[in-house]
mmCIF file of C-alpha atoms in Angstrom:
data_model
loop_
_atom_site.group_PDB
_atom_site.id
_atom_site.type_symbol
_atom_site.label_atom_id
_atom_site.label_comp_id
_atom_site.label_asym_id
_atom_site.label_seq_id
_atom_site.Cartn_x
_atom_site.Cartn_y
_atom_site.Cartn_z
ATOM 1 C CA UNK A 1 8.856 -19.997 9.797
ATOM 2 C CA UNK A 2 12.551 -20.542 9.018
ATOM 3 C CA UNK A 3 15.169 -18.147 10.302
ATOM 4 C CA UNK A 4 18.008 -18.049 7.802
ATOM 5 C CA UNK A 5 20.430 -15.643 9.400
ATOM 6 C CA UNK A 6 20.650 -13.278 12.305
ATOM 7 C CA UNK A 7 23.397 -10.748 12.782
ATOM 8 C CA UNK A 8 24.169 -7.950 15.142
ATOM 9 C CA UNK A 9 25.844 -4.678 14.249
ATOM 10 C CA UNK A 10 27.711 -2.064 16.287
ATOM 11 C CA UNK A 11 25.682 0.752 17.853
ATOM 12 C CA UNK A 12 24.328 3.318 15.436
ATOM 13 C CA UNK A 13 26.475 6.385 14.882
ATOM 14 C CA UNK A 14 24.895 9.807 14.718
ATOM 15 C CA UNK A 15 24.598 11.991 11.630
ATOM 16 C CA UNK A 16 22.071 12.616 8.879
ATOM 17 C CA UNK A 17 23.973 10.950 6.054
ATOM 18 C CA UNK A 18 22.846 7.597 4.624
ATOM 19 C CA UNK A 19 25.483 5.201 3.308
ATOM 20 C CA UNK A 20 25.270 4.398 -0.404
ATOM 21 C CA UNK A 21 27.047 1.288 -1.574
ATOM 22 C CA UNK A 22 26.646 -1.763 -3.746
ATOM 23 C CA UNK A 23 26.816 -5.276 -2.376
ATOM 24 C CA UNK A 24 27.779 -7.645 -5.178
ATOM 25 C CA UNK A 25 27.543 -11.424 -5.038
ATOM 26 C CA UNK A 26 29.263 -13.466 -7.780
ATOM 27 C CA UNK A 27 27.026 -14.619 -10.623
ATOM 28 C CA UNK A 28 24.491 -16.084 -10.871
ATOM 29 C CA UNK A 29 23.633 -14.704 -7.430
ATOM 30 C CA UNK A 30 24.000 -11.000 -8.140
ATOM 31 C CA UNK A 31 22.181 -8.515 -5.956
ATOM 32 C CA UNK A 32 22.736 -4.783 -6.163
ATOM 33 C CA UNK A 33 21.872 -3.081 -2.887
ATOM 34 C CA UNK A 34 21.785 0.713 -2.899
ATOM 35 C CA UNK A 35 20.018 3.252 -0.732
ATOM 36 C CA UNK A 36 19.746 7.014 -0.537
ATOM 37 C CA UNK A 37 18.597 9.571 1.985
ATOM 38 C CA UNK A 38 14.834 9.910 2.512
ATOM 39 C CA UNK A 39 13.380 13.273 3.485
ATOM 40 C CA UNK A 40 9.887 13.580 4.953
ATOM 41 C CA UNK A 41 9.374 17.317 4.636
ATOM 42 C CA UNK A 42 5.612 17.175 4.166
ATOM 43 C CA UNK A 43 3.094 14.737 5.681
ATOM 44 C CA UNK A 44 -0.495 14.625 4.410
ATOM 45 C CA UNK A 45 -2.852 13.226 7.045
ATOM 46 C CA UNK A 46 -6.409 12.108 6.245
ATOM 47 C CA UNK A 47 -8.957 12.678 8.982
ATOM 48 C CA UNK A 48 -12.653 12.016 9.459
ATOM 49 C CA UNK A 49 -12.393 13.139 13.111
ATOM 50 C CA UNK A 50 -12.831 9.559 14.354
ATOM 51 C CA UNK A 51 -10.797 7.885 17.098
ATOM 52 C CA UNK A 52 -9.083 5.811 14.425
ATOM 53 C CA UNK A 53 -8.072 8.939 12.496
ATOM 54 C CA UNK A 54 -6.698 10.381 15.743
ATOM 55 C CA UNK A 55 -4.301 7.427 15.937
ATOM 56 C CA UNK A 56 -3.132 8.235 12.416
ATOM 57 C CA UNK A 57 -2.516 11.819 13.482
ATOM 58 C CA UNK A 58 -0.533 10.647 16.497
ATOM 59 C CA UNK A 59 1.811 8.767 14.144
ATOM 60 C CA UNK A 60 2.074 11.868 11.964
ATOM 61 C CA UNK A 61 3.080 14.003 14.953
ATOM 62 C CA UNK A 62 5.657 11.413 15.961
ATOM 63 C CA UNK A 63 7.178 11.370 12.463
ATOM 64 C CA UNK A 64 7.023 15.163 12.229
ATOM 65 C CA UNK A 65 9.087 15.491 15.393
ATOM 66 C CA UNK A 66 11.607 12.925 14.186
ATOM 67 C CA UNK A 67 11.976 14.316 10.668
ATOM 68 C CA UNK A 68 11.109 17.990 11.303
ATOM 69 C CA UNK A 69 8.144 17.702 8.946
ATOM 70 C CA UNK A 70 5.190 19.925 8.185
ATOM 71 C CA UNK A 71 1.692 18.403 8.444
ATOM 72 C CA UNK A 72 -1.366 19.097 6.316
ATOM 73 C CA UNK A 73 -4.694 17.760 7.587
ATOM 74 C CA UNK A 74 -7.226 16.888 4.872
ATOM 75 C CA UNK A 75 -10.921 16.150 5.341
ATOM 76 C CA UNK A 76 -13.295 15.032 2.597
ATOM 77 C CA UNK A 77 -17.015 15.780 2.747
ATOM 78 C CA UNK A 78 -18.510 13.026 0.615
ATOM 79 C CA UNK A 79 -21.395 13.596 -1.760
ATOM 80 C CA UNK A 80 -23.453 11.224 0.393
ATOM 81 C CA UNK A 81 -23.103 13.690 3.254
ATOM 82 C CA UNK A 82 -24.622 16.491 1.179
ATOM 83 C CA UNK A 83 -27.132 14.621 -1.045
ATOM 84 C CA UNK A 84 -30.554 16.199 -0.720
ATOM 85 C CA UNK A 85 -29.216 19.085 1.328
ATOM 86 C CA UNK A 86 -29.873 22.690 0.405
ATOM 87 C CA UNK A 87 -27.194 25.382 0.242
ATOM 88 C CA UNK A 88 -27.739 26.294 3.879
ATOM 89 C CA UNK A 89 -27.242 22.711 5.048
ATOM 90 C CA UNK A 90 -24.149 22.285 2.866
ATOM 91 C CA UNK A 91 -22.684 25.489 4.253
ATOM 92 C CA UNK A 92 -23.385 24.281 7.803
ATOM 93 C CA UNK A 93 -21.657 20.957 7.042
ATOM 94 C CA UNK A 94 -18.653 22.798 5.624
ATOM 95 C CA UNK A 95 -18.438 25.198 8.554
ATOM 96 C CA UNK A 96 -18.652 22.372 11.098
ATOM 97 C CA UNK A 97 -15.886 20.427 9.354
ATOM 98 C CA UNK A 98 -13.717 23.542 9.066
ATOM 99 C CA UNK A 99 -14.107 24.247 12.776
ATOM 100 C CA UNK A 100 -13.041 20.710 13.645
ATOM 101 C CA UNK A 101 -10.076 20.949 11.288
ATOM 102 C CA UNK A 102 -8.988 24.228 12.849
ATOM 103 C CA UNK A 103 -9.252 22.729 16.325
ATOM 104 C CA UNK A 104 -7.051 19.791 15.256
ATOM 105 C CA UNK A 105 -4.591 22.157 13.570
ATOM 106 C CA UNK A 106 -4.243 24.296 16.704
ATOM 107 C CA UNK A 107 -3.477 21.183 18.770
ATOM 108 C CA UNK A 108 -0.725 20.152 16.347
ATOM 109 C CA UNK A 109 0.750 23.655 16.258
ATOM 110 C CA UNK A 110 0.750 23.695 20.059
ATOM 111 C CA UNK A 111 3.290 20.856 19.835
ATOM 112 C CA UNK A 112 5.600 23.104 17.831
ATOM 113 C CA UNK A 113 4.777 21.429 14.502
ATOM 114 C CA UNK A 114 3.897 23.466 11.423
ATOM 115 C CA UNK A 115 0.394 22.540 10.284
ATOM 116 C CA UNK A 116 -2.194 23.536 7.675
ATOM 117 C CA UNK A 117 -5.584 22.098 6.719
ATOM 118 C CA UNK A 118 -7.691 21.372 3.635
ATOM 119 C CA UNK A 119 -11.434 20.646 3.452
ATOM 120 C CA UNK A 120 -13.029 19.550 0.161
ATOM 121 C CA UNK A 121 -16.219 17.948 -1.151
ATOM 122 C CA UNK A 122 -15.897 14.752 -3.181
ATOM 123 C CA UNK A 123 -14.701 11.164 -3.156
ATOM 124 C CA UNK A 124 -12.182 10.760 -0.291
ATOM 125 C CA UNK A 125 -9.766 8.614 -2.304
ATOM 126 C CA UNK A 126 -9.679 11.082 -5.192
ATOM 127 C CA UNK A 127 -9.261 14.038 -2.853
ATOM 128 C CA UNK A 128 -6.371 12.377 -1.013
ATOM 129 C CA UNK A 129 -4.524 11.542 -4.221
ATOM 130 C CA UNK A 130 -5.105 15.008 -5.712
ATOM 131 C CA UNK A 131 -4.078 16.845 -2.547
ATOM 132 C CA UNK A 132 -0.938 14.732 -2.164
ATOM 133 C CA UNK A 133 0.080 15.743 -5.686
ATOM 134 C CA UNK A 134 -0.730 19.412 -5.154
ATOM 135 C CA UNK A 135 1.177 19.587 -1.873
ATOM 136 C CA UNK A 136 4.090 17.501 -3.188
ATOM 137 C CA UNK A 137 3.687 15.328 -0.094
ATOM 138 C CA UNK A 138 6.425 12.930 0.949
ATOM 139 C CA UNK A 139 4.043 10.642 2.854
ATOM 140 C CA UNK A 140 0.280 10.088 2.967
ATOM 141 C CA UNK A 141 -1.077 8.825 6.308
ATOM 142 C CA UNK A 142 -4.462 7.113 6.671
ATOM 143 C CA UNK A 143 -5.543 6.219 10.175
ATOM 144 C CA UNK A 144 -9.025 4.828 9.618
ATOM 145 C CA UNK A 145 -8.420 1.869 7.280
ATOM 146 C CA UNK A 146 -10.778 -1.014 8.016
ATOM 147 C CA UNK A 147 -13.058 0.863 10.396
ATOM 148 C CA UNK A 148 -16.717 1.828 10.082
ATOM 149 C CA UNK A 149 -18.676 -0.181 7.479
ATOM 150 C CA UNK A 150 -15.821 -0.908 5.081
ATOM 151 C CA UNK A 151 -15.992 -4.563 4.014
ATOM 152 C CA UNK A 152 -12.739 -6.545 3.492
ATOM 153 C CA UNK A 153 -13.252 -6.548 -0.278
ATOM 154 C CA UNK A 154 -13.789 -2.772 -0.263
ATOM 155 C CA UNK A 155 -10.781 -2.320 1.977
ATOM 156 C CA UNK A 156 -8.544 -4.130 -0.516
ATOM 157 C CA UNK A 157 -9.916 -2.130 -3.425
ATOM 158 C CA UNK A 158 -9.667 1.228 -1.635
ATOM 159 C CA UNK A 159 -6.169 0.587 -0.292
ATOM 160 C CA UNK A 160 -4.946 -0.679 -3.659
ATOM 161 C CA UNK A 161 -6.363 2.366 -5.465
ATOM 162 C CA UNK A 162 -4.721 4.842 -3.104
ATOM 163 C CA UNK A 163 -1.384 3.051 -3.144
ATOM 164 C CA UNK A 164 -1.479 2.748 -6.924
ATOM 165 C CA UNK A 165 -2.564 6.328 -7.588
ATOM 166 C CA UNK A 166 -0.878 8.275 -4.789
ATOM 167 C CA UNK A 167 2.271 10.115 -5.906
ATOM 168 C CA UNK A 168 4.057 9.263 -2.648
ATOM 169 C CA UNK A 169 4.479 6.422 -0.127
ATOM 170 C CA UNK A 170 1.464 5.623 2.048
ATOM 171 C CA UNK A 171 1.254 4.768 5.744
ATOM 172 C CA UNK A 172 -1.922 2.834 6.597
ATOM 173 C CA UNK A 173 -3.056 2.007 10.119
ATOM 174 C CA UNK A 174 -5.517 -0.872 10.326
ATOM 175 C CA UNK A 175 -7.847 -2.090 13.039
ATOM 176 C CA UNK A 176 -5.290 -4.072 15.066
ATOM 177 C CA UNK A 177 -2.668 -1.336 14.854
ATOM 178 C CA UNK A 178 -5.260 1.217 15.974
ATOM 179 C CA UNK A 179 -6.285 -0.960 18.889
ATOM 180 C CA UNK A 180 -2.686 -1.348 20.079
ATOM 181 C CA UNK A 181 -1.650 2.224 19.200
ATOM 182 C CA UNK A 182 2.072 1.516 19.586
ATOM 183 C CA UNK A 183 4.371 4.162 20.975
ATOM 184 C CA UNK A 184 7.815 5.334 19.953
ATOM 185 C CA UNK A 185 9.490 2.436 21.757
ATOM 186 C CA UNK A 186 7.773 0.027 19.356
ATOM 187 C CA UNK A 187 9.597 1.651 16.422
ATOM 188 C CA UNK A 188 12.727 -0.072 17.679
ATOM 189 C CA UNK A 189 12.100 -2.966 15.275
ATOM 190 C CA UNK A 190 11.040 -2.767 11.623
ATOM 191 C CA UNK A 191 9.874 -5.456 9.204
ATOM 192 C CA UNK A 192 11.205 -4.985 5.656
ATOM 193 C CA UNK A 193 9.189 -7.254 3.338
ATOM 194 C CA UNK A 194 11.388 -7.891 0.305
ATOM 195 C CA UNK A 195 10.691 -9.628 -3.006
ATOM 196 C CA UNK A 196 14.454 -10.350 -3.193
ATOM 197 C CA UNK A 197 14.940 -8.991 -6.689
ATOM 198 C CA UNK A 198 18.423 -8.548 -8.114
ATOM 199 C CA UNK A 199 18.140 -4.835 -7.334
ATOM 200 C CA UNK A 200 16.544 -2.844 -4.542
ATOM 201 C CA UNK A 201 14.174 0.121 -4.678
ATOM 202 C CA UNK A 202 13.210 3.081 -2.521
ATOM 203 C CA UNK A 203 11.590 0.875 0.139
ATOM 204 C CA UNK A 204 15.025 -0.169 1.391
ATOM 205 C CA UNK A 205 16.004 3.500 1.685
ATOM 206 C CA UNK A 206 12.931 4.079 3.849
ATOM 207 C CA UNK A 207 13.801 1.091 6.040
ATOM 208 C CA UNK A 208 17.375 2.291 6.475
ATOM 209 C CA UNK A 209 16.426 5.913 7.146
ATOM 210 C CA UNK A 210 13.718 5.083 9.705
ATOM 211 C CA UNK A 211 16.032 2.571 11.397
ATOM 212 C CA UNK A 212 18.727 5.223 11.724
ATOM 213 C CA UNK A 213 16.413 7.921 13.056
ATOM 214 C CA UNK A 214 14.671 5.567 15.514
ATOM 215 C CA UNK A 215 17.782 3.571 16.433
ATOM 216 C CA UNK A 216 15.918 0.462 15.279
ATOM 217 C CA UNK A 217 16.803 -3.011 14.063
ATOM 218 C CA UNK A 218 15.410 -4.481 10.818
ATOM 219 C CA UNK A 219 14.006 -7.929 10.036
ATOM 220 C CA UNK A 220 14.285 -8.681 6.301
ATOM 221 C CA UNK A 221 11.338 -10.947 5.439
ATOM 222 C CA UNK A 222 10.503 -12.817 2.233
ATOM 223 C CA UNK A 223 7.419 -14.969 1.585
ATOM 224 C CA UNK A 224 8.130 -17.938 -0.669
ATOM 225 C CA UNK A 225 6.067 -17.628 -3.872
ATOM 226 C CA UNK A 226 5.530 -19.808 -6.935
ATOM 227 C CA UNK A 227 7.756 -17.424 -8.875
ATOM 228 C CA UNK A 228 10.622 -18.367 -6.519
ATOM 229 C CA UNK A 229 10.715 -21.850 -8.039
ATOM 230 C CA UNK A 230 12.868 -20.615 -10.909
ATOM 231 C CA UNK A 231 15.573 -19.674 -8.395
ATOM 232 C CA UNK A 232 17.434 -22.068 -6.079
ATOM 233 C CA UNK A 233 16.881 -21.503 -2.376
ATOM 234 C CA UNK A 234 20.525 -20.517 -1.955
ATOM 235 C CA UNK A 235 19.985 -17.601 -4.348
ATOM 236 C CA UNK A 236 17.161 -16.243 -2.180
ATOM 237 C CA UNK A 237 19.231 -16.741 0.938
ATOM 238 C CA UNK A 238 22.226 -14.946 -0.570
ATOM 239 C CA UNK A 239 20.037 -12.040 -1.650
ATOM 240 C CA UNK A 240 18.656 -11.716 1.856
ATOM 241 C CA UNK A 241 22.173 -11.841 3.254
ATOM 242 C CA UNK A 242 23.224 -9.076 0.860
ATOM 243 C CA UNK A 243 20.503 -6.795 2.284
ATOM 244 C CA UNK A 244 21.424 -7.725 5.859
ATOM 245 C CA UNK A 245 25.111 -7.061 5.137
ATOM 246 C CA UNK A 246 24.280 -3.670 3.639
ATOM 247 C CA UNK A 247 22.268 -2.690 6.733
ATOM 248 C CA UNK A 248 25.005 -3.975 9.030
ATOM 249 C CA UNK A 249 27.603 -1.847 7.235
ATOM 250 C CA UNK A 250 25.316 1.131 7.833
ATOM 251 C CA UNK A 251 25.410 0.342 11.559
ATOM 252 C CA UNK A 252 21.920 -1.203 11.693
ATOM 253 C CA UNK A 253 21.304 -4.586 13.398
ATOM 254 C CA UNK A 254 19.460 -6.891 10.978
ATOM 255 C CA UNK A 255 18.101 -10.438 10.705
ATOM 256 C CA UNK A 256 16.486 -12.307 7.804
ATOM 257 C CA UNK A 257 13.595 -14.757 7.482
ATOM 258 C CA UNK A 258 12.106 -16.913 4.728
ATOM 259 C CA UNK A 259 8.427 -17.543 5.457
ATOM 260 C CA UNK A 260 5.781 -19.851 4.037
ATOM 261 C CA UNK A 261 2.460 -18.626 2.566
ATOM 262 C CA UNK A 262 -0.135 -17.271 3.133
ATOM 263 C CA UNK A 263 1.712 -13.994 2.791
ATOM 264 C CA UNK A 264 -0.640 -11.682 4.693
ATOM 265 C CA UNK A 265 -1.037 -13.913 7.728
ATOM 266 C CA UNK A 266 2.675 -14.810 7.860
ATOM 267 C CA UNK A 267 3.826 -11.190 7.791
ATOM 268 C CA UNK A 268 1.290 -10.164 10.435
ATOM 269 C CA UNK A 269 2.321 -13.069 12.662
ATOM 270 C CA UNK A 270 6.044 -12.343 12.502
ATOM 271 C CA UNK A 271 5.334 -8.668 13.171
ATOM 272 C CA UNK A 272 3.473 -9.724 16.318
ATOM 273 C CA UNK A 273 6.163 -12.211 17.365
ATOM 274 C CA UNK A 274 9.009 -9.787 16.824
ATOM 275 C CA UNK A 275 7.255 -6.796 18.373
ATOM 276 C CA UNK A 276 7.596 -4.764 15.187
ATOM 277 C CA UNK A 277 6.476 -1.135 15.100
ATOM 278 C CA UNK A 278 6.351 -0.781 11.310
ATOM 279 C CA UNK A 279 6.066 -2.993 8.216
ATOM 280 C CA UNK A 280 7.590 -1.681 4.980
ATOM 281 C CA UNK A 281 6.612 -2.930 1.529
ATOM 282 C CA UNK A 282 7.773 -1.997 -1.946
ATOM 283 C CA UNK A 283 4.950 -2.067 -4.478
ATOM 284 C CA UNK A 284 5.148 -2.317 -8.244
ATOM 285 C CA UNK A 285 1.960 -1.052 -9.886
ATOM 286 C CA UNK A 286 1.829 -3.999 -12.245
ATOM 287 C CA UNK A 287 1.824 -6.309 -9.231
ATOM 288 C CA UNK A 288 -1.436 -4.925 -7.850
ATOM 289 C CA UNK A 289 -3.555 -7.788 -9.170
ATOM 290 C CA UNK A 290 -6.518 -9.220 -7.187
ATOM 291 C CA UNK A 291 -4.319 -11.616 -5.223
ATOM 292 C CA UNK A 292 -1.909 -8.816 -4.328
ATOM 293 C CA UNK A 293 -4.805 -6.599 -3.205
ATOM 294 C CA UNK A 294 -6.027 -9.451 -1.024
ATOM 295 C CA UNK A 295 -2.595 -9.741 0.601
ATOM 296 C CA UNK A 296 -2.395 -5.981 1.163
ATOM 297 C CA UNK A 297 -5.850 -5.973 2.716
ATOM 298 C CA UNK A 298 -5.006 -8.870 5.012
ATOM 299 C CA UNK A 299 -1.723 -7.362 6.193
ATOM 300 C CA UNK A 300 -3.365 -4.012 6.950
ATOM 301 C CA UNK A 301 -6.226 -5.675 8.830
ATOM 302 C CA UNK A 302 -4.156 -8.156 10.850
ATOM 303 C CA UNK A 303 -0.898 -6.336 11.509
ATOM 304 C CA UNK A 304 -0.327 -4.995 15.042
ATOM 305 C CA UNK A 305 1.505 -1.999 13.586
ATOM 306 C CA UNK A 306 1.199 0.437 10.670
ATOM 307 C CA UNK A 307 2.008 -0.642 7.106
ATOM 308 C CA UNK A 308 4.148 1.594 4.897
ATOM 309 C CA UNK A 309 3.945 0.990 1.148
ATOM 310 C CA UNK A 310 6.566 2.542 -1.125
ATOM 311 C CA UNK A 311 6.353 2.689 -4.938
ATOM 312 C CA UNK A 312 8.839 0.393 -6.641
ATOM 313 C CA UNK A 313 10.445 -2.955 -5.837
ATOM 314 C CA UNK A 314 11.650 -4.077 -2.437
#
């Protein structure tokens, strides 16, 4: 691990606005850094009523309080649960799930958070994607990734499908993050995993917005890839510095790191070392090849904190 730069910024100032500006570096090192306000009005939370799903719901309640969001709980009754069952058994399964959903909803509402629930029969991944579109959700939260009998290969495939198909960013909580179940204090440091393109996407806006709301610092991390060979190291360093400078101007303390492969293990390790409470990725759909799915799977499994994936570059 090589630390390239570390900088401190003045204390955060209050207010809902998010600074929008461009940071330009003379050619050929030209990086445009822009961000805009992120609003999390609606959170869609998947639940199978397991302990792992309960951790996902705890994150949803935390975010709902911070962003004044509404929560919708969604439960999928898979076809395997109802195969061979008669109408009476299916109705009993539905009623039992509905009762559990209502119990969870009442608990959320008791915290002063608006909450609704949805129960459907079908493939969980399809139901999550469809419901997120119908509800115009701003964030999909899955708190049971990597638990039960899901093999690593299935985890990568399932996570990649949801992230590729979901119409909104996705927050996934893996085994290690569930075990540690970090609290609000752990949101004081964020990892922003950047591909260091010459322009930034919505993922940076998420990093900046969460950092402001949680009074957090941000570590800008890049994993050296074969594709980096076409760019001199100083270009990558300057692009990282442009992101750090942008965050600093917004009143957010930031540092930057260039890390060696393997990507998944390196990101999980620095998250552990730095005590990060959230890892933020930007994902291009075309980049979700088998190797990318493997990296996503590994980060979700190994990371001590939740992983937020945002459509677009980072």
